[in-house]
Every structure is written in structure tokens, then in C-alpha cells.
Amino acid sequence: MTSEAIRNEWYPVALASQLGPEGRDTRLLGEPIRVDWAAQGRPRVRAADGREMATRLRYGHIWACPGTPSRELFDIPEADQPGRRLVDVGVVRVKCSPLRAVENFLDIAHFPFVHTDILGAEPHTEVGKYDVAIREEVDEVWATKVHFYQPQAAKSAAGGITTEYMYRVPAPTVSILYKTCPPRPGEWDVITLFVQPLEENLCEVWPWMALFDDETPMTDLIHFQQTIFLQDRSILENQLPRLLPLDPGMEIPTRADLTSVAYRRWLKRRGYTYGAQLVAA
Amino acid sequence: MILYDYVLSPDCYKVRLLAALTGAKITLRAVDFHPGAEHRKPEFLKINPAGTIPVMEEDGLVLTDSSAILTYVAAKAGPEWLGDDDARMRARVAQWLAFAQRLSASIGKARTHDMLQKPADIDACRAGGIQCLREIEAALVEQDILGARFLAGDRPTLADIACFPHSMLAPDGGISVDAYPAIRLWTRRIRALPGFVEMPGIHRLHDLKPEPAKA
Amino acid sequence: MWTPVALSRDVPPLVVLPVVAGGRELALWRSASGRIAAWADRCPHRGMRLSHGFVRGEALSCIYHGWSYGAAGNCLRIPAHPDLEPPETIRVAVHVAAEAGGLIWVAPSAPEAPPPDPGALQPLRSLTVEAGTAAVLSLAGLAGDTLARGHLAGVEVTVAVQPIGPARCALHVLTGAAGAAERIALSRELDALRRRAEAGEMAA
């Protein structure tokens, strides 16, 4: 049985647009669950014993809390902003800790090597100083003023630009990226990674986006993000140990990794250990 | 030439790769295979009733088999890739184009099972994938003994394009590629070809690019 | 204790691959100048397997963030901080690697004796078998342990045996046979041997 701190979080369990009348049998935190529609288009998530969990239908996905929600599902105000296109990217299964999937999403230094000529390229490898904070009032991890050179920053970007990012972790298995929006200066594109922990070392990842882009066909937007995530997948399945080490000693962070350091510290402080290991080797 | 394409499909990637290597001009038309299952929708079934990708379309010609598409692109833009030097080479190319179907049915299925949760008998797919990789490895050993560096001869042909992607993507389906030294060197040769393009899961060779000078 | 892990011929310059020796997972690689090395298969930064990395010049780089490491396993360069001199403490665990008679051998620390030399033979191929070392050797009728000798497909062979697990080993096969037909026949015989061993056939 997992701890309260783990059970009282919100988790994505299905993509609403893909959930048919037949429902979806899946897993959450190592236990089987069933996701389907109750009457009036209300999503329903049940444990193996038939017990119904708290659910929300938000950001294109169905969310469930196996315990008692410690707080309301996090807010993404941009999701309701007129003019944005909401992109359901779909699910990809990865044999890795759900926390490693989130941490990789918070990382920019790998862009030149893993997303070569798309999100980064040598010799533009330097990660400058940026700000990281655990915002106590909302209990979220935030990284701001992150700048990085990108050869092709988004599907709508032609040529290289220096892109600015903000990263936000509002829940242990969720990361939200805010990124310079080439067609709409002053606004941020929103790209999220919603991670469903099936087991401690197996997860399903649901990228989702809210973009200002009226030009690019929807399928091209989906394919761009799938390309990026599938490039990450071959990394995530080959990190050792499989579980994310929360204590220092096993891995060596540098200044570029401050977001990851804050994320691990924040997880440890909350007692969020599903997919993590505490003791350094 | 219009290619109905999905970025994560090895069979679509073969066509993009051959086009890049031969300089063939193709227009990509992205198909929302996942999550939208566009390939099963009525509009797409009008183009290919079998509901599979890739599909190539040009001036009324519709090709729905990846080996046929490769043959068409090569015939138009790079006839040397057909491997028509002699009877043996020609037959070897035909054999590997057919063999590629076994790769799709084993490694391809294991991969969509593990990645996208498509139904499959995963143990059978993985066992079949290992058998295929062993056959490629043994064939490359024999080719090497005969002084040839590629599957159908001493230069790359459609045989290599057809079998290369699944040979590299097997780990996506939980099939290790660690135990095949001849395959490792052969896939490096393909990745070093001028004009090579990558797909997710198949990295370019970073070692071909020099280390950036220190600032 | 030396373990054979590959044929030299299969690891040309700029190649890196994963191998198992003595129960440890290692990244085996050869530099541009031809130096062979075997390191712990894990980048100390974020734990990524170094066997997925790439070789430039005399350094091995991790595919994840491009951290590169020199001959002693010391970190040479962190691309995210190009002006930073990496601290000495960032190191990959280095094993000993040596070559003899067309084989690559590794050991956790320098053994007193050099690796066994099979003599002047030609490399044929390596293949992994899902069966234990002893069962495979007795089925093949080969004598010896690390370097086993005998006849297969009518030609003399020397097989360097790499135990990988209780029911998995790799055979690195050398032979004096020079003719293409003989070599091809031997390669096919090895596939046949693997099929028999994996089907659980025992030596008569």
C-alpha cells in the first residue's frame, strides 16, 4: 500500500477524446483501475474493488485521485484563453520511473544531443544562469528566465532563435513548460507532460499542448511533439538506477541541473517516493 | 510523389530515408495514426482500403506496400538502389524486401505494443524478432566473408533500407540488439551514408561531427 | 581474471558497445587512435548508459548531455558549461582492457599475467547463446574453459568463452580456416550448435 502523500495526488488516467464507450482498463500506482463514462458524459474511475475515485475532466484528460485529494487539481489558466489550439498528443508507454520522465522534461542541456537540430545543436550547448524556486504559497517548483538557442524551436518556427522558457511542476508527475511563442510575442505557448505512474518503473506519458498557432495542421503539431518525446524515450529506458535517486551522492548535478535539484528536494520534502529511491549507493 | 506518413513508423521512415539518400522529392502528408487512428477513418480508407501506412500516390498511381514504394522511388530517383548488377544481387534484394515483412510482423508489432499499447502476442513477437536479427547477423557474417559490406552486395541497396529501421528500433519493443556485432557495424555504415536522415529512436552518428572548439 | 568480450575486428575506432564481464555491465569502446577501453556503463551525471554514447578523438561522450571522458575516465568537458574545468572528482570507473590474438579482454583490475593468446588465427564471428557455458562447450565437443579448442564443421576452431549469466554466454570464434566456403560452413555450424544448445540438447 502506497503512502497517503502518494495516494492523495491527482493523476492522468485517460485522454478524454480517445476514451470510447468500452472504457479503458489500466493501472495506477501498481493497482488495476477501470476508466469509463458514467451517465451524462461524466468520467468514472474505479478501483478493482469497485470503489469510485475522485475524478476531474480537465486539459483534455481524465484525472483521478486514488486517496483523498489533498488539494484541487492544479490550474492552467492559459488552457481557457481564447485563440489557443489544444493538442491531444496521445499516450506513449515508457519503461522508466514516472519521476525520471518528469525530470527529463525539466532539462534543457540534453537538447543539442538528443533533439539535435530541432531543439538544440552544437556548438550552442551552454546553459546560462536561470532562477529556480519552490514557491511556498502554491507549493510548486518553478524555473524562470531559462534561455537556450534552438535551431527549430517549434513547428511554426523557421530558423534558429534564442527561446525563453519557464518550467513549472504543480504535481509530482506533472510538468508544464511555458515557451516563447514565435507568432505571438508577449504570450507563452504551453506544453505539458502528464505522467500516469503504472508501476514504480513503468509509466504512460501524455503530452498535451495549448498553442497559439493557426497555421500548422493539427497532425503536424502532434507529430512534432511525438518526435520530441520519442527521442527522449530511448534515454529514459536506459538510465541507471531505474528509480530516481532523491538523496545526493549517486548522481552529479551542475548549475544547469538546478531545476532537477529543486524537484528532487521538493519530492523528498513531500514524502513523494513512488518511483524514487532514498538511499544512495 | 505524396507520401502518407507517420513520424514514428519504421515503414514510412524507410521511404523518407531513401528519398533523402537519392534526392527524390516527396511531399509528406502527415496521417494521425496515433492517437487519432486516421488510417481507419472513411476518408483514408478511400485511398487505402487496407487501412495501412505508408501510402504513396502519384498521378493516379497508389502504392500501399512499403517495398513497392521503395522500388518506385528508387526506379525514379536512384536506379542503382534497385541492385540490378546481376542475377544474384537482384534476387538478394527481392529476398530482403520480402524478409522486411517478417521484421514488421515481429519487431514492428512488439514496438507498437510496448510503446502505443497496440494488442500483440508480445512473447511471440519478441521471439520472432530475435530470430530475424539472428538471420540478418548470420547473413552479414557471410557477406563479410565474401567481401561485401551490405546485405545484397558491396554497396547499399533497397535490401539495406528495408531491413535497417527495425534492426535499430528493436529495443523499443523490448528486444535487445546488444548481441549482434555485424548488425552494429552495418547500421553504422548506413548511418554514415551522405544524406542520411534520422527518426526517433535512430540517432545520427555524433562522432561524424567534430567536437566544437573551445570558446 | 580476464574475460573475453569481443573480437578486435568487431570494435573498430569510434565504436562503443555494451558488454558484460564478471557480472558487470561495461561500455567497451575504441578511440580514433585505436586505444581500447572498458568502463562502467553509466555516466556519473544522470546515470545514462555510456554504451549509447559516441566517440570523438580520444574521448567517450554520453549521448544524454554530451559530457565527455578521457583515457583515465576523468571528465573532460561539460557542454552545458563550456568554460568550466570539470572537477577531478567526476570520474567513470575504469576497468582494464587488453588485446591479444584478435580478441579483446577485460578485467576489473590489472591481473598479474597478460590475457591468454590464442595464437595466429583468423577471427570468424561472435555469437550469443541462451545456454550455460559448460553445456554449450560439451555439446560442441570443445575442450578447455576460457579458450576452448576442437573441431567444428571439419575445421579447427578456438573459441573464447564469455559467460554472461547462468544460462547465457557468448562465443568468440577464431579459426585457421582461410577459404570462404569453409568459413561460411563453420558460421552455419555455429548457428546450428546454438539451435541445439537452446533446444536443451545435451552432449551424448
mmCIF file with all atom_site columns, N, CA, C and O in Angstrom, chain A residues 196-234:
data_model
loop_
_atom_site.group_PDB
_atom_site.id
_atom_site.type_symbol
_atom_site.label_atom_id
_atom_site.label_alt_id
_atom_site.label_comp_id
_atom_site.label_asym_id
_atom_site.label_entity_id
_atom_site.label_seq_id
_atom_site.pdbx_PDB_ins_code
_atom_site.Cartn_x
_atom_site.Cartn_y
_atom_site.Cartn_z
_atom_site.occupancy
_atom_site.B_iso_or_equiv
_atom_site.pdbx_formal_charge
_atom_site.auth_seq_id
_atom_site.auth_comp_id
_atom_site.auth_asym_id
_atom_site.auth_atom_id
_atom_site.pdbx_PDB_model_num
ATOM 1   N N  . GLN A 1 196 ? 1.258  9.221  -16.021 1.00 0.00 ? 196 GLN A N  1
ATOM 2   C CA . GLN A 1 196 ? 0.466  8.260  -15.241 1.00 0.00 ? 196 GLN A CA 1
ATOM 3   C C  . GLN A 1 196 ? 1.401  7.170  -14.733 1.00 0.00 ? 196 GLN A C  1
ATOM 4   O O  . GLN A 1 196 ? 1.938  6.395  -15.529 1.00 0.00 ? 196 GLN A O  1
ATOM 5   N N  . PRO A 1 197 ? 1.640  7.086  -13.424 1.00 0.00 ? 197 PRO A N  1
ATOM 6   C CA . PRO A 1 197 ? 2.526  6.034  -12.912 1.00 0.00 ? 197 PRO A CA 1
ATOM 7   C C  . PRO A 1 197 ? 1.791  4.697  -12.871 1.00 0.00 ? 197 PRO A C  1
ATOM 8   O O  . PRO A 1 197 ? 0.865  4.532  -12.089 1.00 0.00 ? 197 PRO A O  1
ATOM 9   N N  . LEU A 1 198 ? 2.181  3.771  -13.731 1.00 0.00 ? 198 LEU A N  1
ATOM 10  C CA . LEU A 1 198 ? 1.587  2.434  -13.715 1.00 0.00 ? 198 LEU A CA 1
ATOM 11  C C  . LEU A 1 198 ? 2.238  1.622  -12.607 1.00 0.00 ? 198 LEU A C  1
ATOM 12  O O  . LEU A 1 198 ? 1.565  0.974  -11.808 1.00 0.00 ? 198 LEU A O  1
ATOM 13  N N  . GLU A 1 199 ? 3.585  1.650  -12.630 1.00 0.00 ? 199 GLU A N  1
ATOM 14  C CA . GLU A 1 199 ? 4.381  0.984  -11.610 1.00 0.00 ? 199 GLU A CA 1
ATOM 15  C C  . GLU A 1 199 ? 5.508  1.957  -11.270 1.00 0.00 ? 199 GLU A C  1
ATOM 16  O O  . GLU A 1 199 ? 5.636  2.992  -11.897 1.00 0.00 ? 199 GLU A O  1
ATOM 17  N N  . GLU A 1 200 ? 6.360  1.569  -10.329 1.00 0.00 ? 200 GLU A N  1
ATOM 18  C CA . GLU A 1 200 ? 7.455  2.474  -9.972  1.00 0.00 ? 200 GLU A CA 1
ATOM 19  C C  . GLU A 1 200 ? 8.455  2.644  -11.111 1.00 0.00 ? 200 GLU A C  1
ATOM 20  O O  . GLU A 1 200 ? 9.191  3.624  -11.154 1.00 0.00 ? 200 GLU A O  1
ATOM 21  N N  . ASN A 1 201 ? 8.504  1.658  -12.017 1.00 0.00 ? 201 ASN A N  1
ATOM 22  C CA . ASN A 1 201 ? 9.432  1.801  -13.128 1.00 0.00 ? 201 ASN A CA 1
ATOM 23  C C  . ASN A 1 201 ? 8.733  1.607  -14.476 1.00 0.00 ? 201 ASN A C  1
ATOM 24  O O  . ASN A 1 201 ? 9.335  1.143  -15.438 1.00 0.00 ? 201 ASN A O  1
ATOM 25  N N  . LEU A 1 202 ? 7.473  1.984  -14.528 1.00 0.00 ? 202 LEU A N  1
ATOM 26  C CA . LEU A 1 202 ? 6.713  1.906  -15.781 1.00 0.00 ? 202 LEU A CA 1
ATOM 27  C C  . LEU A 1 202 ? 5.665  3.013  -15.766 1.00 0.00 ? 202 LEU A C  1
ATOM 28  O O  . LEU A 1 202 ? 4.942  3.164  -14.780 1.00 0.00 ? 202 LEU A O  1
ATOM 29  N N  . CYS A 1 203 ? 5.611  3.778  -16.848 1.00 0.00 ? 203 CYS A N  1
ATOM 30  C CA . CYS A 1 203 ? 4.626  4.861  -16.845 1.00 0.00 ? 203 CYS A CA 1
ATOM 31  C C  . CYS A 1 203 ? 4.047  5.077  -18.238 1.00 0.00 ? 203 CYS A C  1
ATOM 32  O O  . CYS A 1 203 ? 4.586  4.606  -19.235 1.00 0.00 ? 203 CYS A O  1
ATOM 33  N N  . GLU A 1 204 ? 2.926  5.776  -18.258 1.00 0.00 ? 204 GLU A N  1
ATOM 34  C CA . GLU A 1 204 ? 2.358  6.218  -19.515 1.00 0.00 ? 204 GLU A CA 1
ATOM 35  C C  . GLU A 1 204 ? 2.363  7.737  -19.509 1.00 0.00 ? 204 GLU A C  1
ATOM 36  O O  . GLU A 1 204 ? 1.986  8.372  -18.528 1.00 0.00 ? 204 GLU A O  1
ATOM 37  N N  . VAL A 1 205 ? 2.837  8.279  -20.610 1.00 0.00 ? 205 VAL A N  1
ATOM 38  C CA . VAL A 1 205 ? 3.097  9.706  -20.680 1.00 0.00 ? 205 VAL A CA 1
ATOM 39  C C  . VAL A 1 205 ? 2.157  10.326 -21.692 1.00 0.00 ? 205 VAL A C  1
ATOM 40  O O  . VAL A 1 205 ? 2.029  9.828  -22.820 1.00 0.00 ? 205 VAL A O  1
ATOM 41  N N  . TRP A 1 206 ? 1.479  11.392 -21.272 1.00 0.00 ? 206 TRP A N  1
ATOM 42  C CA . TRP A 1 206 ? 0.512  12.074 -22.117 1.00 0.00 ? 206 TRP A CA 1
ATOM 43  C C  . TRP A 1 206 ? 0.965  13.512 -22.324 1.00 0.00 ? 206 TRP A C  1
ATOM 44  O O  . TRP A 1 206 ? 0.665  14.363 -21.484 1.00 0.00 ? 206 TRP A O  1
ATOM 45  N N  . PRO A 1 207 ? 1.682  13.811 -23.391 1.00 0.00 ? 207 PRO A N  1
ATOM 46  C CA . PRO A 1 207 ? 1.972  15.217 -23.661 1.00 0.00 ? 207 PRO A CA 1
ATOM 47  C C  . PRO A 1 207 ? 0.689  15.914 -24.128 1.00 0.00 ? 207 PRO A C  1
ATOM 48  O O  . PRO A 1 207 ? -0.176 15.307 -24.766 1.00 0.00 ? 207 PRO A O  1
ATOM 49  N N  . TRP A 1 208 ? 0.557  17.187 -23.802 1.00 0.00 ? 208 TRP A N  1
ATOM 50  C CA . TRP A 1 208 ? -0.622 17.957 -24.193 1.00 0.00 ? 208 TRP A CA 1
ATOM 51  C C  . TRP A 1 208 ? -0.174 19.399 -24.387 1.00 0.00 ? 208 TRP A C  1
ATOM 52  O O  . TRP A 1 208 ? 0.747  19.861 -23.701 1.00 0.00 ? 208 TRP A O  1
ATOM 53  N N  . MET A 1 209 ? -0.775 20.105 -25.335 1.00 0.00 ? 209 MET A N  1
ATOM 54  C CA . MET A 1 209 ? -0.294 21.459 -25.630 1.00 0.00 ? 209 MET A CA 1
ATOM 55  C C  . MET A 1 209 ? -1.460 22.429 -25.805 1.00 0.00 ? 209 MET A C  1
ATOM 56  O O  . MET A 1 209 ? -2.553 22.045 -26.237 1.00 0.00 ? 209 MET A O  1
ATOM 57  N N  . ALA A 1 210 ? -1.198 23.679 -25.472 1.00 0.00 ? 210 ALA A N  1
ATOM 58  C CA . ALA A 1 210 ? -2.142 24.781 -25.716 1.00 0.00 ? 210 ALA A CA 1
ATOM 59  C C  . ALA A 1 210 ? -1.335 25.883 -26.402 1.00 0.00 ? 210 ALA A C  1
ATOM 60  O O  . ALA A 1 210 ? -0.587 26.612 -25.755 1.00 0.00 ? 210 ALA A O  1
ATOM 61  N N  . LEU A 1 211 ? -1.471 25.964 -27.724 1.00 0.00 ? 211 LEU A N  1
ATOM 62  C CA . LEU A 1 211 ? -0.558 26.778 -28.532 1.00 0.00 ? 211 LEU A CA 1
ATOM 63  C C  . LEU A 1 211 ? -1.281 27.892 -29.261 1.00 0.00 ? 211 LEU A C  1
ATOM 64  O O  . LEU A 1 211 ? -2.444 27.759 -29.638 1.00 0.00 ? 211 LEU A O  1
ATOM 65  N N  . PHE A 1 212 ? -0.562 28.979 -29.503 1.00 0.00 ? 212 PHE A N  1
ATOM 66  C CA . PHE A 1 212 ? -1.009 29.975 -30.477 1.00 0.00 ? 212 PHE A CA 1
ATOM 67  C C  . PHE A 1 212 ? -0.353 29.623 -31.800 1.00 0.00 ? 212 PHE A C  1
ATOM 68  O O  . PHE A 1 212 ? 0.825  29.907 -32.015 1.00 0.00 ? 212 PHE A O  1
ATOM 69  N N  . ASP A 1 213 ? -1.074 28.950 -32.662 1.00 0.00 ? 213 ASP A N  1
ATOM 70  C CA . ASP A 1 213 ? -0.540 28.579 -33.974 1.00 0.00 ? 213 ASP A CA 1
ATOM 71  C C  . ASP A 1 213 ? -1.740 28.255 -34.847 1.00 0.00 ? 213 ASP A C  1
ATOM 72  O O  . ASP A 1 213 ? -2.368 27.210 -34.695 1.00 0.00 ? 213 ASP A O  1
ATOM 73  N N  . ASP A 1 214 ? -2.079 29.183 -35.739 1.00 0.00 ? 214 ASP A N  1
ATOM 74  C CA . ASP A 1 214 ? -3.245 28.956 -36.598 1.00 0.00 ? 214 ASP A CA 1
ATOM 75  C C  . ASP A 1 214 ? -2.861 28.351 -37.933 1.00 0.00 ? 214 ASP A C  1
ATOM 76  O O  . ASP A 1 214 ? -3.716 28.061 -38.761 1.00 0.00 ? 214 ASP A O  1
ATOM 77  N N  . GLU A 1 215 ? -1.559 28.191 -38.152 1.00 0.00 ? 215 GLU A N  1
ATOM 78  C CA . GLU A 1 215 ? -1.074 27.798 -39.475 1.00 0.00 ? 215 GLU A CA 1
ATOM 79  C C  . GLU A 1 215 ? -0.883 26.291 -39.604 1.00 0.00 ? 215 GLU A C  1
ATOM 80  O O  . GLU A 1 215 ? -1.298 25.667 -40.572 1.00 0.00 ? 215 GLU A O  1
ATOM 81  N N  . THR A 1 216 ? -0.212 25.718 -38.620 1.00 0.00 ? 216 THR A N  1
ATOM 82  C CA . THR A 1 216 ? 0.248  24.337 -38.760 1.00 0.00 ? 216 THR A CA 1
ATOM 83  C C  . THR A 1 216 ? -0.920 23.357 -38.634 1.00 0.00 ? 216 THR A C  1
ATOM 84  O O  . THR A 1 216 ? -1.714 23.460 -37.708 1.00 0.00 ? 216 THR A O  1
ATOM 85  N N  . PRO A 1 217 ? -1.033 22.403 -39.566 1.00 0.00 ? 217 PRO A N  1
ATOM 86  C CA . PRO A 1 217 ? -2.082 21.383 -39.422 1.00 0.00 ? 217 PRO A CA 1
ATOM 87  C C  . PRO A 1 217 ? -1.954 20.652 -38.079 1.00 0.00 ? 217 PRO A C  1
ATOM 88  O O  . PRO A 1 217 ? -0.848 20.416 -37.603 1.00 0.00 ? 217 PRO A O  1
ATOM 89  N N  . MET A 1 218 ? -3.085 20.295 -37.497 1.00 0.00 ? 218 MET A N  1
ATOM 90  C CA . MET A 1 218 ? -3.107 19.639 -36.183 1.00 0.00 ? 218 MET A CA 1
ATOM 91  C C  . MET A 1 218 ? -2.214 18.402 -36.151 1.00 0.00 ? 218 MET A C  1
ATOM 92  O O  . MET A 1 218 ? -1.455 18.183 -35.207 1.00 0.00 ? 218 MET A O  1
ATOM 93  N N  . THR A 1 219 ? -2.282 17.583 -37.201 1.00 0.00 ? 219 THR A N  1
ATOM 94  C CA . THR A 1 219 ? -1.487 16.349 -37.200 1.00 0.00 ? 219 THR A CA 1
ATOM 95  C C  . THR A 1 219 ? 0.006  16.661 -37.172 1.00 0.00 ? 219 THR A C  1
ATOM 96  O O  . THR A 1 219 ? 0.790  15.957 -36.532 1.00 0.00 ? 219 THR A O  1
ATOM 97  N N  . ASP A 1 220 ? 0.415  17.729 -37.840 1.00 0.00 ? 220 ASP A N  1
ATOM 98  C CA . ASP A 1 220 ? 1.834  18.096 -37.803 1.00 0.00 ? 220 ASP A CA 1
ATOM 99  C C  . ASP A 1 220 ? 2.249  18.521 -36.395 1.00 0.00 ? 220 ASP A C  1
ATOM 100 O O  . ASP A 1 220 ? 3.371  18.239 -35.955 1.00 0.00 ? 220 ASP A O  1
ATOM 101 N N  . LEU A 1 221 ? 1.358  19.192 -35.688 1.00 0.00 ? 221 LEU A N  1
ATOM 102 C CA . LEU A 1 221 ? 1.665  19.578 -34.300 1.00 0.00 ? 221 LEU A CA 1
ATOM 103 C C  . LEU A 1 221 ? 1.835  18.328 -33.433 1.00 0.00 ? 221 LEU A C  1
ATOM 104 O O  . LEU A 1 221 ? 2.761  18.227 -32.630 1.00 0.00 ? 221 LEU A O  1
ATOM 105 N N  . ILE A 1 222 ? 0.937  17.369 -33.614 1.00 0.00 ? 222 ILE A N  1
ATOM 106 C CA . ILE A 1 222 ? 1.018  16.116 -32.849 1.00 0.00 ? 222 ILE A CA 1
ATOM 107 C C  . ILE A 1 222 ? 2.330  15.398 -33.171 1.00 0.00 ? 222 ILE A C  1
ATOM 108 O O  . ILE A 1 222 ? 3.050  14.952 -32.272 1.00 0.00 ? 222 ILE A O  1
ATOM 109 N N  . HIS A 1 223 ? 2.651  15.314 -34.450 1.00 0.00 ? 223 HIS A N  1
ATOM 110 C CA . HIS A 1 223 ? 3.854  14.583 -34.852 1.00 0.00 ? 223 HIS A CA 1
ATOM 111 C C  . HIS A 1 223 ? 5.127  15.255 -34.361 1.00 0.00 ? 223 HIS A C  1
ATOM 112 O O  . HIS A 1 223 ? 6.098  14.583 -34.004 1.00 0.00 ? 223 HIS A O  1
ATOM 113 N N  . PHE A 1 224 ? 5.130  16.576 -34.355 1.00 0.00 ? 224 PHE A N  1
ATOM 114 C CA . PHE A 1 224 ? 6.311  17.281 -33.838 1.00 0.00 ? 224 PHE A CA 1
ATOM 115 C C  . PHE A 1 224 ? 6.556  16.876 -32.388 1.00 0.00 ? 224 PHE A C  1
ATOM 116 O O  . PHE A 1 224 ? 7.659  16.489 -32.009 1.00 0.00 ? 224 PHE A O  1
ATOM 117 N N  . GLN A 1 225 ? 5.515  16.916 -31.570 1.00 0.00 ? 225 GLN A N  1
ATOM 118 C CA . GLN A 1 225 ? 5.690  16.621 -30.153 1.00 0.00 ? 225 GLN A CA 1
ATOM 119 C C  . GLN A 1 225 ? 5.980  15.139 -29.928 1.00 0.00 ? 225 GLN A C  1
ATOM 120 O O  . GLN A 1 225 ? 6.757  14.778 -29.052 1.00 0.00 ? 225 GLN A O  1
ATOM 121 N N  . GLN A 1 226 ? 5.378  14.262 -30.728 1.00 0.00 ? 226 GLN A N  1
ATOM 122 C CA . GLN A 1 226 ? 5.685  12.825 -30.608 1.00 0.00 ? 226 GLN A CA 1
ATOM 123 C C  . GLN A 1 226 ? 7.144  12.552 -30.972 1.00 0.00 ? 226 GLN A C  1
ATOM 124 O O  . GLN A 1 226 ? 7.807  11.728 -30.339 1.00 0.00 ? 226 GLN A O  1
ATOM 125 N N  . THR A 1 227 ? 7.635  13.251 -31.985 1.00 0.00 ? 227 THR A N  1
ATOM 126 C CA . THR A 1 227 ? 9.041  13.099 -32.362 1.00 0.00 ? 227 THR A CA 1
ATOM 127 C C  . THR A 1 227 ? 9.936  13.447 -31.188 1.00 0.00 ? 227 THR A C  1
ATOM 128 O O  . THR A 1 227 ? 10.839 12.688 -30.821 1.00 0.00 ? 227 THR A O  1
ATOM 129 N N  . ILE A 1 228 ? 9.666  14.589 -30.585 1.00 0.00 ? 228 ILE A N  1
ATOM 130 C CA . ILE A 1 228 ? 10.484 15.029 -29.455 1.00 0.00 ? 228 ILE A CA 1
ATOM 131 C C  . ILE A 1 228 ? 10.414 14.000 -28.328 1.00 0.00 ? 228 ILE A C  1
ATOM 132 O O  . ILE A 1 228 ? 11.441 13.568 -27.796 1.00 0.00 ? 228 ILE A O  1
ATOM 133 N N  . PHE A 1 229 ? 9.201  13.592 -27.977 1.00 0.00 ? 229 PHE A N  1
ATOM 134 C CA . PHE A 1 229 ? 9.109  12.698 -26.828 1.00 0.00 ? 229 PHE A CA 1
ATOM 135 C C  . PHE A 1 229 ? 9.725  11.327 -27.104 1.00 0.00 ? 229 PHE A C  1
ATOM 136 O O  . PHE A 1 229 ? 10.351 10.721 -26.235 1.00 0.00 ? 229 PHE A O  1
ATOM 137 N N  . LEU A 1 230 ? 9.563  10.828 -28.315 1.00 0.00 ? 230 LEU A N  1
ATOM 138 C CA . LEU A 1 230 ? 10.141 9.508  -28.624 1.00 0.00 ? 230 LEU A CA 1
ATOM 139 C C  . LEU A 1 230 ? 11.663 9.548  -28.687 1.00 0.00 ? 230 LEU A C  1
ATOM 140 O O  . LEU A 1 230 ? 12.322 8.540  -28.463 1.00 0.00 ? 230 LEU A O  1
ATOM 141 N N  . GLN A 1 231 ? 12.224 10.720 -28.966 1.00 0.00 ? 231 GLN A N  1
ATOM 142 C CA . GLN A 1 231 ? 13.684 10.841 -28.865 1.00 0.00 ? 231 GLN A CA 1
ATOM 143 C C  . GLN A 1 231 ? 14.102 10.708 -27.398 1.00 0.00 ? 231 GLN A C  1
ATOM 144 O O  . GLN A 1 231 ? 15.128 10.106 -27.091 1.00 0.00 ? 231 GLN A O  1
ATOM 145 N N  . ASP A 1 232 ? 13.295 11.245 -26.501 1.00 0.00 ? 232 ASP A N  1
ATOM 146 C CA . ASP A 1 232 ? 13.593 11.121 -25.073 1.00 0.00 ? 232 ASP A CA 1
ATOM 147 C C  . ASP A 1 232 ? 13.432 9.698  -24.566 1.00 0.00 ? 232 ASP A C  1
ATOM 148 O O  . ASP A 1 232 ? 14.126 9.273  -23.649 1.00 0.00 ? 232 ASP A O  1
ATOM 149 N N  . ARG A 1 233 ? 12.495 8.968  -25.168 1.00 0.00 ? 233 ARG A N  1
ATOM 150 C CA . ARG A 1 233 ? 12.171 7.646  -24.641 1.00 0.00 ? 233 ARG A CA 1
ATOM 151 C C  . ARG A 1 233 ? 13.386 6.725  -24.599 1.00 0.00 ? 233 ARG A C  1
ATOM 152 O O  . ARG A 1 233 ? 13.586 5.978  -23.630 1.00 0.00 ? 233 ARG A O  1
ATOM 153 N N  . SER A 1 234 ? 14.233 6.793  -25.633 1.00 0.00 ? 234 SER A N  1
ATOM 154 C CA . SER A 1 234 ? 15.380 5.878  -25.649 1.00 0.00 ? 234 SER A CA 1
ATOM 155 C C  . SER A 1 234 ? 16.390 6.252  -24.561 1.00 0.00 ? 234 SER A C  1
ATOM 156 O O  . SER A 1 234 ? 17.182 5.409  -24.131 1.00 0.00 ? 234 SER A O  1
#
